[in-house]
Coordinates of C-alpha atoms in Angstrom, one line a residue:
X1 CA 38.3 -21.7 24.6
X2 CA 34.9 -21.5 26.4
X3 CA 33.8 -18.3 25.0
X4 CA 33.5 -16.9 21.4
X5 CA 34.8 -13.7 20.3
X6 CA 32.4 -10.8 20.4
X7 CA 32.2 -10.5 16.7
X8 CA 31.3 -14.2 16.3
X9 CA 28.7 -14.1 19.0
X10 CA 27.0 -11.1 17.4
X11 CA 27.3 -12.1 13.7
X12 CA 28.4 -15.7 13.2
X13 CA 25.9 -17.5 15.7
X14 CA 22.8 -15.9 14.0
X15 CA 24.1 -16.6 10.5
X16 CA 24.9 -20.3 11.3
X17 CA 21.5 -20.5 13.0
X18 CA 19.8 -19.2 9.8
X19 CA 21.9 -21.6 7.7
X20 CA 20.6 -24.5 9.7
X21 CA 17.0 -23.2 9.4
X22 CA 17.5 -22.7 5.7
X23 CA 18.7 -26.2 5.2
X24 CA 15.9 -27.8 7.2
X25 CA 13.4 -25.6 5.3
X26 CA 14.8 -26.9 2.0
X27 CA 14.5 -30.4 3.2
X28 CA 11.0 -29.7 4.2
X29 CA 10.3 -28.4 0.7
X30 CA 11.8 -31.3 -0.9
X31 CA 9.7 -33.7 1.3
X32 CA 6.6 -32.3 -0.1
X33 CA 7.8 -32.8 -3.6
X34 CA 8.6 -29.1 -4.4
X35 CA 11.9 -27.4 -5.5
X36 CA 13.6 -25.5 -2.7
X37 CA 15.7 -23.3 -5.3
X38 CA 12.4 -22.4 -7.0
X39 CA 10.9 -21.5 -3.7
X40 CA 13.7 -19.3 -2.7
X41 CA 13.6 -17.6 -6.1
X42 CA 9.9 -16.8 -5.7
X43 CA 10.4 -15.5 -2.3
X44 CA 13.4 -13.3 -3.2
X45 CA 11.8 -11.9 -6.3
X46 CA 8.4 -11.2 -4.5
X47 CA 9.9 -9.7 -1.4
X48 CA 13.0 -7.9 -2.4
X49 CA 13.3 -7.4 -6.2
X50 CA 10.4 -4.9 -6.7
X51 CA 9.2 -1.7 -5.2
X52 CA 5.9 -3.5 -4.6
X53 CA 7.6 -6.3 -2.7
X54 CA 9.7 -3.8 -0.6
X55 CA 6.4 -2.0 0.2
X56 CA 5.0 -5.0 1.8
X57 CA 8.4 -6.2 3.5
X58 CA 8.8 -2.8 5.1
X59 CA 5.3 -2.8 6.1
X60 CA 5.6 -6.0 8.0
X61 CA 9.0 -5.0 9.2
X62 CA 7.6 -1.9 10.8
X63 CA 5.0 -3.9 12.9
X64 CA 7.8 -6.6 14.0
X65 CA 10.1 -3.6 15.1
X66 CA 7.5 -2.5 17.6
X67 CA 6.6 -5.7 19.1
X68 CA 10.1 -6.9 19.1
X69 CA 11.3 -3.7 21.0
X70 CA 8.6 -4.5 23.6
X71 CA 10.1 -7.9 24.3
X72 CA 13.7 -6.2 24.4
X73 CA 12.8 -3.8 27.2
X74 CA 11.1 -6.4 29.4
X75 CA 13.8 -9.0 28.7
X76 CA 16.5 -6.5 30.0
X77 CA 14.5 -6.3 33.2
X78 CA 14.4 -10.1 33.5
X79 CA 10.8 -10.2 32.4
X80 CA 9.5 -12.4 29.4
X81 CA 6.6 -10.4 28.1
X82 CA 4.5 -12.9 25.9
X83 CA 1.6 -10.4 26.0
X84 CA 2.6 -8.4 22.8
X85 CA -0.2 -9.7 20.8
X86 CA -2.9 -8.6 23.3
X87 CA -1.1 -5.2 23.9
X88 CA -1.0 -4.6 20.2
X89 CA -4.8 -5.3 19.9
X90 CA -5.6 -2.9 22.8
X91 CA -3.2 -0.4 21.2
X92 CA -5.4 -0.7 18.1
X93 CA -8.4 0.2 20.2
X94 CA -6.7 3.2 21.5
X95 CA -5.9 4.5 17.9
X96 CA -9.5 3.8 16.8
X97 CA -11.0 5.8 19.7
X98 CA -8.5 8.7 19.1
X99 CA -9.0 8.8 15.4
X100 CA -12.9 8.7 15.7
X101 CA -13.2 11.0 18.6
X102 CA -12.3 14.2 17.0
X103 CA -12.2 15.8 13.6
X104 CA -8.4 16.0 13.3
X105 CA -7.2 18.8 11.0
X106 CA -4.1 17.1 9.7
X107 CA -2.5 13.8 9.8
X108 CA 0.5 14.9 11.7
X109 CA -1.5 16.0 14.8
X110 CA -3.7 12.8 14.4
X111 CA -0.5 10.6 14.4
X112 CA 0.8 12.3 17.6
X113 CA -2.5 11.7 19.3
X114 CA -2.8 8.1 17.9
X115 CA 0.8 7.3 19.2
X116 CA -0.2 8.5 22.6
X117 CA -3.5 6.6 22.6
X118 CA -1.9 3.4 21.3
X119 CA 1.0 3.5 24.0
X120 CA -1.4 4.3 26.7
X121 CA -3.8 1.4 25.9
X122 CA -0.9 -1.0 25.4
X123 CA 0.8 0.0 28.7
X124 CA -2.5 -0.2 30.5
X125 CA -3.0 -3.8 29.2
X126 CA 0.5 -4.7 30.5
X127 CA 0.1 -3.0 33.9
X128 CA -2.1 -5.7 35.4
X129 CA 0.3 -8.6 34.7
X130 CA 3.1 -6.3 35.8
X131 CA 1.4 -5.6 39.1
X132 CA 0.6 -9.2 39.7
X133 CA 4.2 -10.2 39.1
X134 CA 5.6 -7.2 41.1
X135 CA 3.3 -7.5 44.2
X136 CA 1.8 -11.1 44.1
X137 CA 4.6 -12.9 42.5
X138 CA 2.5 -14.3 39.7
X139 CA 4.5 -15.6 36.6
X140 CA 4.5 -12.9 34.1
X141 CA 4.6 -15.5 31.3
X142 CA 1.4 -17.2 32.4
X143 CA -0.5 -13.8 33.1
X144 CA 0.6 -12.3 29.8
X145 CA -0.6 -15.3 27.8
X146 CA -4.0 -15.2 29.4
X147 CA -4.3 -11.6 28.9
X148 CA -3.7 -12.2 25.1
X149 CA -6.9 -14.4 25.1
X150 CA -8.8 -11.7 27.2
X151 CA -7.7 -8.9 24.8
X152 CA -8.9 -11.0 21.8
X153 CA -12.4 -11.6 23.3
X154 CA -12.8 -8.0 24.5
X155 CA -12.0 -6.7 21.0
X156 CA -14.6 -9.1 19.5
X157 CA -17.2 -7.9 21.9
X158 CA -16.5 -4.3 21.5
X159 CA -16.5 -4.6 17.6
X160 CA -19.7 -6.6 17.4
X161 CA -21.7 -4.9 20.1
X162 CA -20.3 -1.4 20.8
X163 CA -18.2 0.1 18.0
X164 CA -19.8 -1.5 15.0
X165 CA -21.8 1.2 13.1
X166 CA -25.5 0.8 12.7
X167 CA -26.5 -1.2 9.7
X168 CA -23.0 -2.6 9.1
X169 CA -22.5 -6.4 9.2
X170 CA -18.7 -6.4 9.3
X171 CA -17.5 -6.5 13.0
X172 CA -15.3 -3.5 12.5
X173 CA -15.4 0.2 13.5
X174 CA -16.3 2.9 11.1
X175 CA -13.6 4.1 8.7
X176 CA -11.3 6.8 10.0
X177 CA -11.6 10.3 8.7
X178 CA -9.6 11.2 5.5
X179 CA -7.5 13.6 7.5
X180 CA -6.0 10.8 9.8
X181 CA -4.8 8.9 6.6
X182 CA -1.0 8.3 7.0
X183 CA 1.1 9.0 3.9
X184 CA 2.4 5.8 2.3
X185 CA 6.0 5.7 1.1
X186 CA 4.9 6.3 -2.5
X187 CA 3.3 9.7 -1.2
X188 CA 6.7 11.0 0.1
X189 CA 8.7 13.1 -2.2
X190 CA 12.0 11.4 -3.1
X191 CA 10.8 7.9 -2.1
X192 CA 8.0 8.1 -4.8
X193 CA 10.7 7.8 -7.3
X194 CA 11.2 4.2 -6.2
X195 CA 7.8 3.4 -4.8
X196 CA 5.7 4.4 -7.9
X197 CA 2.5 2.5 -7.0
X198 CA 0.8 2.5 -3.8
X199 CA 2.2 0.3 -1.0
X200 CA 1.1 -0.4 2.6
X201 CA 4.4 0.8 4.2
X202 CA 3.9 4.2 5.5
X203 CA 5.4 7.0 7.7
X204 CA 5.0 4.8 10.8
X205 CA 8.2 3.1 9.6
X206 CA 10.1 6.3 10.6
X207 CA 8.4 6.2 13.9
X208 CA 9.6 2.6 14.3
X209 CA 13.2 3.5 13.5
X210 CA 13.0 6.4 16.0
X211 CA 11.8 3.9 18.5
X212 CA 14.8 1.8 18.0
X213 CA 17.1 4.8 18.7
X214 CA 15.1 5.8 21.9
X215 CA 15.1 2.3 23.3
X216 CA 18.8 2.0 22.8
X217 CA 19.2 5.5 24.4
X218 CA 17.0 4.4 27.2
X219 CA 18.6 1.2 27.9
X220 CA 22.3 2.1 27.6
X221 CA 22.5 5.9 28.2
X222 CA 20.1 6.7 31.0
X223 CA 20.1 5.9 34.7
X224 CA 16.7 4.1 34.4
X225 CA 17.9 2.0 31.6
X226 CA 20.9 1.1 34.0
X227 CA 18.6 0.2 36.7
X228 CA 16.6 -2.0 34.3
X229 CA 19.6 -3.9 33.1
X230 CA 21.0 -4.2 36.6
X231 CA 17.7 -5.6 37.9
X232 CA 17.6 -8.1 34.9
X233 CA 21.1 -9.2 35.5
X234 CA 20.7 -9.9 39.3
X235 CA 17.6 -9.0 41.2
X236 CA 19.4 -9.8 44.5
X237 CA 22.2 -7.4 43.7
X238 CA 19.9 -4.7 42.4
X239 CA 17.9 -4.8 45.6
X240 CA 21.1 -4.6 47.6
X241 CA 22.1 -1.6 45.5
X242 CA 18.8 0.2 46.4
X243 CA 16.8 -0.5 43.2
X244 CA 13.1 -0.8 44.0
X245 CA 12.0 -4.2 42.2
X246 CA 8.4 -3.1 42.1
X247 CA 9.1 0.1 40.6
X248 CA 11.4 -1.3 38.0
X249 CA 9.1 -4.2 37.0
X250 CA 6.2 -1.7 36.7
X251 CA 8.1 0.8 34.5
X252 CA 9.6 -1.8 32.2
X253 CA 6.4 -3.6 31.7
X254 CA 4.6 -0.2 31.0
X255 CA 7.3 0.7 28.5
X256 CA 7.1 -2.7 26.9
X257 CA 3.2 -2.6 26.5
X258 CA 3.3 0.9 25.2
X259 CA 5.7 -0.1 22.4
X260 CA 3.7 -3.2 21.6
X261 CA 0.7 -1.0 21.5
X262 CA 2.3 1.5 19.1
X263 CA 2.4 -1.2 16.4
X264 CA -1.4 -0.2 15.8
X265 CA -0.3 3.1 14.1
X266 CA 1.1 0.9 11.3
X267 CA -1.7 -1.6 10.6
X268 CA -4.8 0.1 12.1
X269 CA -4.2 3.7 11.3
X270 CA -1.8 3.4 8.3
X271 CA -3.1 0.3 6.4
X272 CA -6.6 -0.6 7.3
X273 CA -8.0 2.9 8.2
X274 CA -10.2 1.2 10.8
X275 CA -10.0 -1.4 13.6
X276 CA -10.9 -5.0 12.5
X277 CA -10.7 -8.2 14.2
X278 CA -7.2 -9.8 14.9
X279 CA -5.7 -6.6 13.5
X280 CA -2.3 -7.6 14.9
X281 CA -2.1 -10.8 12.9
X282 CA 0.3 -12.6 15.2
X283 CA 2.9 -9.8 15.1
X284 CA 3.0 -9.9 18.9
X285 CA 4.2 -13.5 18.8
X286 CA 6.7 -12.9 15.9
X287 CA 8.2 -9.9 17.9
X288 CA 9.5 -12.6 20.3
X289 CA 11.5 -14.4 17.7
X290 CA 12.6 -11.1 16.1
X291 CA 13.9 -10.0 19.6
X292 CA 15.7 -13.4 20.1
X293 CA 17.2 -13.2 16.6
X294 CA 18.2 -9.6 17.1
X295 CA 20.1 -10.5 20.4
X296 CA 17.8 -8.2 22.4
X297 CA 19.5 -5.1 20.9
X298 CA 17.6 -2.5 19.0
X299 CA 19.9 -2.6 16.0
X300 CA 19.8 -6.3 15.9
X301 CA 16.0 -6.0 16.2
X302 CA 16.0 -3.8 13.1
X303 CA 17.9 -6.3 11.1
X304 CA 16.0 -9.3 12.2
X305 CA 12.6 -7.4 11.6
X306 CA 13.7 -6.9 7.9
X307 CA 14.5 -10.7 7.8
X308 CA 11.0 -11.7 9.2
X309 CA 9.5 -9.0 6.9
X310 CA 11.0 -10.9 3.9
X311 CA 9.8 -14.2 5.3
X312 CA 6.4 -12.9 5.7
X313 CA 6.1 -11.3 2.4
X314 CA 8.1 -14.1 0.6
X315 CA 5.8 -16.7 2.1
X316 CA 2.7 -14.9 0.9
X317 CA 4.4 -14.8 -2.6
X318 CA 4.8 -18.6 -2.4
X319 CA 1.1 -19.1 -1.8
X320 CA 0.3 -16.8 -4.8
X321 CA 2.7 -18.3 -7.4
X322 CA 3.5 -21.8 -6.4
X323 CA 1.6 -24.8 -5.3
X324 CA 3.6 -24.7 -2.0
X325 CA 1.0 -23.9 0.8
X326 CA 1.3 -20.5 2.3
X327 CA 1.6 -22.1 5.8
X328 CA 5.1 -23.2 4.9
X329 CA 6.2 -19.7 5.9
X330 CA 5.1 -20.6 9.5
X331 CA 7.3 -23.7 9.2
X332 CA 10.3 -21.6 8.1
X333 CA 9.6 -19.0 10.9
X334 CA 9.3 -21.9 13.4
X335 CA 12.7 -23.2 12.3
X336 CA 14.2 -19.8 12.5
X337 CA 12.8 -19.4 16.1
X338 CA 14.0 -22.9 16.9
X339 CA 17.6 -22.4 16.0
X340 CA 17.9 -18.7 17.1
X341 CA 16.1 -19.4 20.4
X342 CA 15.8 -22.8 21.7
X343 CA 19.0 -24.3 19.9
X344 CA 21.1 -21.0 20.2
X345 CA 23.2 -22.7 22.9
X346 CA 23.8 -25.7 20.6
X347 CA 25.0 -23.6 17.8
X348 CA 27.2 -21.4 20.1
X349 CA 28.9 -24.6 21.7
X350 CA 29.5 -26.0 18.3
X351 CA 31.3 -22.8 17.2
X352 CA 33.2 -22.8 20.5
X353 CA 34.5 -26.2 19.6
X354 CA 35.4 -25.1 16.0
X355 CA 37.2 -22.0 17.3
X356 CA 39.0 -24.3 19.8
X357 CA 40.5 -26.4 17.0
X358 CA 42.3 -23.3 15.7
X359 CA 43.5 -22.0 19.2
X360 CA 47.2 -21.8 19.6
X361 CA 48.4 -24.6 21.7
X362 CA 50.7 -24.1 24.6
X363 CA 53.9 -26.0 24.7
X364 CA 54.7 -27.5 28.1
X365 CA 58.0 -26.6 29.8
X366 CA 60.2 -29.7 31.0

């Protein structure tokens, strides 16, 4: 046997990778003199066993869904978009300009405008690396990494010298009008029976779920999605079939950048109510791990985003209630990324060997 059954590839490989990551994480916690079982208990209680914990877990999940979907679309076109962090920050700028530009009468109208602004700014930030890749052959990984740094510097300049209100010391924009405030889950009838206190998770969670469905629809049910996937599988064959490589590269990266930019409706418009420095808080990078963990499928991304939301919120609880440093969650995330990404093939080969032990053996005919 040289290939795994489909169910094992989709379910078993990620689970075994997570198991290895959990074992190594436990060893790291033991090495610093702490109890791994107590750490797991604090993480689960803090992230999953209360409405408060779920409010934060779903808030982080929402951000990771957007940035991971951005990676997924680019990946299926054979592109590795590492610029989600910068595109998300520029998306925040688009949200801020939209929310501050007009006296929006209702949050629903403001949300539609903010989604458009965030997507346009995120897509615009992805357009230049896409053009350099498509027309000049520049490596998309290098250019998108550099654009992350440029975006960070540009946002700092704008917040300090252009958008900061007069007399305010904090490098941030003015607060958005009250009419742009997005309802949190505790404001929604029905959900407020569970979320009795204010939580950061807001209606942008439903936008993220809709984005998952739309990305699946785009990639697997439209001619454009077929062209994107065909181009990603074999550029030479795609060219032979008449697919324009420049067009597909540009479209895939624009969609990817737009999705990363849309993350800003969750954190900038929904939670902070203004644009601050480093508003994306690394979600652009975590989206890469979420996409890898989710096997570059929107449904897998949804499940992996919940897992990373749990790790993020659970890690914060570790910092609050134990002497385990909060940075440990970065170690855990790194181990998850290591096993689900870099060592994915090792886990798959190991499982192929295990499945081979149970393969029915052919009896030779004399």
